[in-house]
Coordinates of C-alpha atoms in Angstrom, one line a residue:
X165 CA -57.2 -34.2 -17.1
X166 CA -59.9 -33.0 -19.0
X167 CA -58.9 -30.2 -21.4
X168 CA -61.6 -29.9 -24.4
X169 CA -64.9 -30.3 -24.5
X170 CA -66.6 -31.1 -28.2
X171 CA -70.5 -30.7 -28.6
X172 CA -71.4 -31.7 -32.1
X173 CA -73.2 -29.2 -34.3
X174 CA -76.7 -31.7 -33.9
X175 CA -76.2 -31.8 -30.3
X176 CA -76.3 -27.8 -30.4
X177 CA -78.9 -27.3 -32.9
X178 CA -81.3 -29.9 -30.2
X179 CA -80.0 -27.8 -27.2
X180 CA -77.3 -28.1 -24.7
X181 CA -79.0 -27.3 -21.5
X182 CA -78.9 -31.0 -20.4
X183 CA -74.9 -31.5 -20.9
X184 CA -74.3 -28.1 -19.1
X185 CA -76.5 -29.3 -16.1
X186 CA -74.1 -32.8 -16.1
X187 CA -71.2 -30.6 -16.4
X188 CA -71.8 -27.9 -13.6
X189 CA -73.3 -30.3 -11.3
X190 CA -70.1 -32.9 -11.6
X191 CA -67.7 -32.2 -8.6
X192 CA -64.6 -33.5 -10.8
X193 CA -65.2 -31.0 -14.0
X194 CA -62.8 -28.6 -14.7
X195 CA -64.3 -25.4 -15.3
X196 CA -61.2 -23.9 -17.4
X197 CA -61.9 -26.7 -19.9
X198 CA -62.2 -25.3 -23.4
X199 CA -65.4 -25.8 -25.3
X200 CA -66.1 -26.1 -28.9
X201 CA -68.3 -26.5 -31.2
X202 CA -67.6 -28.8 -34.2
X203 CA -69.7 -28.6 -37.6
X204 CA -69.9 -31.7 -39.0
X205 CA -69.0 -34.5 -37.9
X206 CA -67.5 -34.7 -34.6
X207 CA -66.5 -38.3 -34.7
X208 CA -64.2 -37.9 -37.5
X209 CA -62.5 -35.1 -35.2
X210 CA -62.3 -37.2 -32.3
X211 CA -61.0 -40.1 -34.4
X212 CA -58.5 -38.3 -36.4
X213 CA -54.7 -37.8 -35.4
X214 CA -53.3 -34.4 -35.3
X215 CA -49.6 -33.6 -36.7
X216 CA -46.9 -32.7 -33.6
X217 CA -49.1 -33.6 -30.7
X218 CA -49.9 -37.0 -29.6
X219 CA -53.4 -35.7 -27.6
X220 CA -55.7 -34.2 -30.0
X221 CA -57.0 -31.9 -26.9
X222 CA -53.4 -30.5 -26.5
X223 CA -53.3 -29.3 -30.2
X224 CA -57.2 -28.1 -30.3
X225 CA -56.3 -25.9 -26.9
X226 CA -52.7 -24.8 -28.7
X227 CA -54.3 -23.6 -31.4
X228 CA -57.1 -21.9 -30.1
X229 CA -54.9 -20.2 -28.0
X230 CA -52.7 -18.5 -30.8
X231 CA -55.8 -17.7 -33.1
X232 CA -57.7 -16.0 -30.1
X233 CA -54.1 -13.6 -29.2
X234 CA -52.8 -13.6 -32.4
X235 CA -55.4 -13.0 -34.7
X236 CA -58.6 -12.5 -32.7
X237 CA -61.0 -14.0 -35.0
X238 CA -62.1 -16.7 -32.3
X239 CA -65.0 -15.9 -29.7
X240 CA -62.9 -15.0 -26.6
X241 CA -65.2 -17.6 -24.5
X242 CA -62.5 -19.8 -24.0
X243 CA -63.6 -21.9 -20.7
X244 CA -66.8 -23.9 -19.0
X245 CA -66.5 -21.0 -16.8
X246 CA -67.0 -18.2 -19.1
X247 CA -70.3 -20.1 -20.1
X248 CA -71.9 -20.6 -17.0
X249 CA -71.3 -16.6 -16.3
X250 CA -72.8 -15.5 -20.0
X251 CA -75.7 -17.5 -19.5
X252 CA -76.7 -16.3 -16.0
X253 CA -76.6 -12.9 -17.6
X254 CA -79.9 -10.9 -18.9
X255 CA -79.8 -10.0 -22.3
X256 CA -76.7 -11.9 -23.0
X257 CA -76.8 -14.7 -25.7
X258 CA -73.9 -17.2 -26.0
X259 CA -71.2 -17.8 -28.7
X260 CA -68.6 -20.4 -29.1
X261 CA -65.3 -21.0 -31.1
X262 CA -66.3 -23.1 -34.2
X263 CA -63.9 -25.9 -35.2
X264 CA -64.6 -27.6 -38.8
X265 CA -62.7 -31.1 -39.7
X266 CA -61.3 -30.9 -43.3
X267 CA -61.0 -34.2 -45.0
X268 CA -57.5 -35.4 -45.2
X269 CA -55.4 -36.4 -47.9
X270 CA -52.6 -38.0 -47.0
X271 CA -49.4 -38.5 -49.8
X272 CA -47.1 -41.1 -49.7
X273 CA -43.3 -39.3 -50.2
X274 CA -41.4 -41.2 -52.2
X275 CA -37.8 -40.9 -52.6
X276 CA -35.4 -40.6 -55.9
X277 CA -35.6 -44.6 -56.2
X278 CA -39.1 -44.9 -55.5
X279 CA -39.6 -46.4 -52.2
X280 CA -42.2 -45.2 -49.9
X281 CA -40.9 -42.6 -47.1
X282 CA -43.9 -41.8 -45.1
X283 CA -46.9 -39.8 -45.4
X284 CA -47.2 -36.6 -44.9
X285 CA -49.6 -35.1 -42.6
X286 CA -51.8 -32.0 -42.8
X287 CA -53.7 -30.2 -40.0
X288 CA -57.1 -31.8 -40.3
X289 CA -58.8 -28.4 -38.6
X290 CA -60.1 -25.4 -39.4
X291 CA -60.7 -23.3 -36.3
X292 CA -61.8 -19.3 -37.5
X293 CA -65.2 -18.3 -36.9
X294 CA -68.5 -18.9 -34.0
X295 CA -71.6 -20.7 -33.3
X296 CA -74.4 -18.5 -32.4
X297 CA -76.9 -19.9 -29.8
X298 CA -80.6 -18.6 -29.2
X299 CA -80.9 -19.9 -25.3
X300 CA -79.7 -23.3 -25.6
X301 CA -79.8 -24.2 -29.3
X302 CA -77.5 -23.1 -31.9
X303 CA -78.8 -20.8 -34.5
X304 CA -76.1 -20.3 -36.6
X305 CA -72.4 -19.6 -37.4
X306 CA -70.2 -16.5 -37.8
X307 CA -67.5 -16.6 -40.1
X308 CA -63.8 -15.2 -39.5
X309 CA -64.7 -11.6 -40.4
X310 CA -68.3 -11.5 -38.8
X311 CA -66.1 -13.3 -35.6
X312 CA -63.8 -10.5 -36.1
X313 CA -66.6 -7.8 -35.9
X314 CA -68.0 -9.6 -33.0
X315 CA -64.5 -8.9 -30.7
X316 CA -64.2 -5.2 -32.0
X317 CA -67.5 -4.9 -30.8
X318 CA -67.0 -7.0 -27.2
X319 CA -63.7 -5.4 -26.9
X320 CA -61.8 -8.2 -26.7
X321 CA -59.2 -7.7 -29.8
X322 CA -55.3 -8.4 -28.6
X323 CA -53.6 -8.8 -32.1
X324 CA -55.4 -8.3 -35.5
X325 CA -54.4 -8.5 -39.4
X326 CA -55.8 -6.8 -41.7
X327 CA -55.2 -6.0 -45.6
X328 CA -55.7 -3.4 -47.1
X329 CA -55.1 -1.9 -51.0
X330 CA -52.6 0.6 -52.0
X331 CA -53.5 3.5 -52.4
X332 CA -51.8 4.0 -55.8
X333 CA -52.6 0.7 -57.3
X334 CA -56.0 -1.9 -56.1
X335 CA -54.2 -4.6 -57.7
X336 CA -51.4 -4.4 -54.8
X337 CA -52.2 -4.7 -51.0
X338 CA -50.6 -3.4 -47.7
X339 CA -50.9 -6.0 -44.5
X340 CA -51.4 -4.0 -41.4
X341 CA -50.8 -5.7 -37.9
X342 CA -53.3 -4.0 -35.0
X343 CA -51.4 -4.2 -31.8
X344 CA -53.0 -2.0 -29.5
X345 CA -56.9 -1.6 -29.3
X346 CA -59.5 -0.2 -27.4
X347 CA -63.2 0.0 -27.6
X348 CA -65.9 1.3 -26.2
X349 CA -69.8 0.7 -26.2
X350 CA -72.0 3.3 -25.1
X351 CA -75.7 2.8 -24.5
X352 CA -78.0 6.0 -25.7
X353 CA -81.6 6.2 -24.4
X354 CA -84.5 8.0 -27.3
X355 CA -88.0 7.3 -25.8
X356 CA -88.2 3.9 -25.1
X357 CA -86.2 2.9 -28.3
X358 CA -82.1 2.4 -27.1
X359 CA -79.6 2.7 -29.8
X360 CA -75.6 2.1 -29.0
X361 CA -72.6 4.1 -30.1
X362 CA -69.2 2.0 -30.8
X363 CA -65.9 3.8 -30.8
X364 CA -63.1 1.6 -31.7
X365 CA -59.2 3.0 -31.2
X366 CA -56.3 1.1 -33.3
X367 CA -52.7 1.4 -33.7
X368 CA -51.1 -0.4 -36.1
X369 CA -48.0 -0.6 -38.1
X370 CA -47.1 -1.9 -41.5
X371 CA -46.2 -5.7 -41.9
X372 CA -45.8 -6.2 -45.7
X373 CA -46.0 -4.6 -48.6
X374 CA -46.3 -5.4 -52.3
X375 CA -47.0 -1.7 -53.7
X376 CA -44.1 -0.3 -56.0
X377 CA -43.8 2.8 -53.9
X378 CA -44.4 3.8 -50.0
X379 CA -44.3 7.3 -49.6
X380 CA -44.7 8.1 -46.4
X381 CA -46.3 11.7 -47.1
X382 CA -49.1 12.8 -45.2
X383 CA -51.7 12.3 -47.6
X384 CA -50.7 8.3 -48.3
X385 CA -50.7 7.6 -45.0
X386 CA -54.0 9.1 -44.2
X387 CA -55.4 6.9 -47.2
X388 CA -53.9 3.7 -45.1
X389 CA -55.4 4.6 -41.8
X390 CA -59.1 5.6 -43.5
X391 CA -58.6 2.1 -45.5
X392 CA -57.5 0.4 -41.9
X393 CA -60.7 1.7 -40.1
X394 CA -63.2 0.7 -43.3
X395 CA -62.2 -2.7 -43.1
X396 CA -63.1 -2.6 -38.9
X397 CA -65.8 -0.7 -39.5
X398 CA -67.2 -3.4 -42.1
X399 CA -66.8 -6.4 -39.9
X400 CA -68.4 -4.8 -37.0
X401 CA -71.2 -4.2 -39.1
X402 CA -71.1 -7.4 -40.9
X403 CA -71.5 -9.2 -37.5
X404 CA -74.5 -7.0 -35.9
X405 CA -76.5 -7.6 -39.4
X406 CA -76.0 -11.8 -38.9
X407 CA -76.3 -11.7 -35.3
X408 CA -79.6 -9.8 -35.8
X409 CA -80.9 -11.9 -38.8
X410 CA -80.1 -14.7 -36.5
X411 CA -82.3 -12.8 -33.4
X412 CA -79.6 -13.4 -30.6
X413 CA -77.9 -11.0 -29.0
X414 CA -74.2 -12.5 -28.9
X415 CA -72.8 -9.2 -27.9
X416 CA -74.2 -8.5 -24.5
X417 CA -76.5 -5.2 -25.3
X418 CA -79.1 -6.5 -23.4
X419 CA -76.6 -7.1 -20.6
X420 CA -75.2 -3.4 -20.8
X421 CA -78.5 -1.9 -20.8
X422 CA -79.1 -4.3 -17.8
X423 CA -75.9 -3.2 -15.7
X424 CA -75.6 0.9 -16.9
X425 CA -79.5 1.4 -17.5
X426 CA -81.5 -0.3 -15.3
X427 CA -84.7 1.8 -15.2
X428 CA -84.6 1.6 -18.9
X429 CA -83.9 -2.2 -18.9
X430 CA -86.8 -3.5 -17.1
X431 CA -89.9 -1.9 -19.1
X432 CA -88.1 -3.9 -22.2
X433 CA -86.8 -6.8 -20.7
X434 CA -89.4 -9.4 -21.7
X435 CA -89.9 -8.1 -25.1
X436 CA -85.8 -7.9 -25.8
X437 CA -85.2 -10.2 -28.8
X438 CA -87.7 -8.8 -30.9
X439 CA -86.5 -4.8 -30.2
X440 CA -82.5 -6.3 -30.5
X441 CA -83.3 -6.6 -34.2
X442 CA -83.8 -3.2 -34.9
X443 CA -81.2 -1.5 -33.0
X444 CA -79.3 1.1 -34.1
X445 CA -75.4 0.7 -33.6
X446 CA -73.4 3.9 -34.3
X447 CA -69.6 3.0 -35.2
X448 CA -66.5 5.1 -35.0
X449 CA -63.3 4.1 -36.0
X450 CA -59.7 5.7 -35.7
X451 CA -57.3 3.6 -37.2
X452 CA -53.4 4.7 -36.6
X453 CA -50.8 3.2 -39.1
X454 CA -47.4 4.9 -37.0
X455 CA -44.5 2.3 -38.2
X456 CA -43.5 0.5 -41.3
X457 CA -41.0 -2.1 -39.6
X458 CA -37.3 -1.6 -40.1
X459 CA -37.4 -0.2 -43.6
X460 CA -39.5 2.7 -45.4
X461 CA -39.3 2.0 -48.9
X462 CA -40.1 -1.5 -50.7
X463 CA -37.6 -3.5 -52.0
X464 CA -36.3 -2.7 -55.0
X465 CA -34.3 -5.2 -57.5
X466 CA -32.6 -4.0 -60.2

């Protein structure tokens, strides 16, 4: 019945090689159990009770579930599974969802005459954001953006939200919902030094607006999709530059150079994670804003 699994942030940072060797080797664990990663402290997780569920596994699975479809700013390695198959990878360093506990403050609601209703509840977890690991130990964390760079990059984006400024007026933004994606990472070979090129594909369409005006003329839409594909473009590059100050390579490089480019692979196997540092990722965005929902023009009260 096992459906999370929780290492602590101290656990990580000493190395998790031992628990995974307890985990693989058990007959009775179940490899689609989700994994996380809690900085902190874990015991206040484990001891807190969550609002709407009555298993705090149930509503730490729910939720990882809707942020990694919905919003894709969760590592997509969801299961024991997807572990076990990263790490027997060369050139492939792991990353895991982040949870943090938020301290609770629970009200008393009082009614009209005073007495004492309940308490209100409020969800006692932030889950955005990754833990980088070097081997077996954690390194570090991604935030929700550099997370968000991280599945651009992997190609693992289903749903993503992103804001963006009017065109006409920075005090104003435009939400833009990514629906349909693709990417694709290329491995280029100069000398003996590989660099990558990254070209990234979304469509999109308008979600809400607070700007006065949408004209939907040619050159204010073209503003919108160059805005949409800045923003990508940042996170992705906001994630290689941590992942590389951090010295692991979350994304799998290695690996592709591995799988597409062996002969160029081995001479640099040994000597990968100090040449992943230095590498040269080329990124190129199109960004597609086609529909503005069931209206064109804002709002207007008069």
């Amino acid at each position: 019945h096992l459906n999370v699994l929780i290492f602590s942030e101290a656990l990580a940072r000493e190395g998790i090689r031992p628990a995974l060797d307890y985990l693989d080797r058990e007959q009775q664990t179940r490899l689609i159990t989700h994994p996380f990663i809690v900085q902190g402290d874990a015991n206040k997780l484990l001891e807190h009770q969550f609002p709407m569920e009555q298993i705090g596994g149930q509503a730490l699975s729910k939720k990882h579930q809707f942020i990694l479809i919905e919003r894709s700013v969760s590592p997509w390695v969801d299961t024991l599974r997807d572990i076990f198959m990263l790490l027997a990878q060369p050139g492939q360093e792991l990353v895991l969802a982040k949870v943090v506990f938020m301290d609770e403050k629970n009200e008393a609601a009082e009614d009209e005459e005073g007495n004492d209703e309940g308490t209100r509840e409020e969800n006692p977890v932030l889950m955005a954001g990754g833990a980088l690991f070097r081997g077996d130990r954690l390194v570090g964390f991604f935030d929700e953006r550099e997370t968000a760079g991280y599945m651009w990059i992997t190609g693992h984006v289903a749903r993503a939200i992103k804001v963006i400024k009017c065109p006409d007026d920075e005090n104003k933004h435009i939400t833009v919902e990514i629906f349909e994606t693709t990417s694709e990472l290329t491995p280029i070979i100069e000398g003996n030094q590989p660099r990558f090129h990254l070209s990234i594909f979304a469509e999109g369409r308008i979600q809400d607006v607070t700007c006065k005006d949408l004209p939907l003329e040619k050159e204010f839409i073209a503003s919108i999709n160059r805005q949409a594909a800045t923003v990508i473009r940042n996170e992705v590059e906001m994630s290689l530059a941590k992942a590389q100050e951090l010295q692991t390579d979350v994304f799998g490089l290695g690996s592709l150079l591995f799988r597409t480019r062996p002969h160029a692979w081995r001479p640099i196997e040994d000597r990968w994670h100090t040449i992943f540092p230095d590498v040269v990722m080329d990124v190129e965005v199109k960004a597609i804003v086609r529909r503005t929902g069931l209206i064109s023009e804002p709002i207007t009260i008069r």
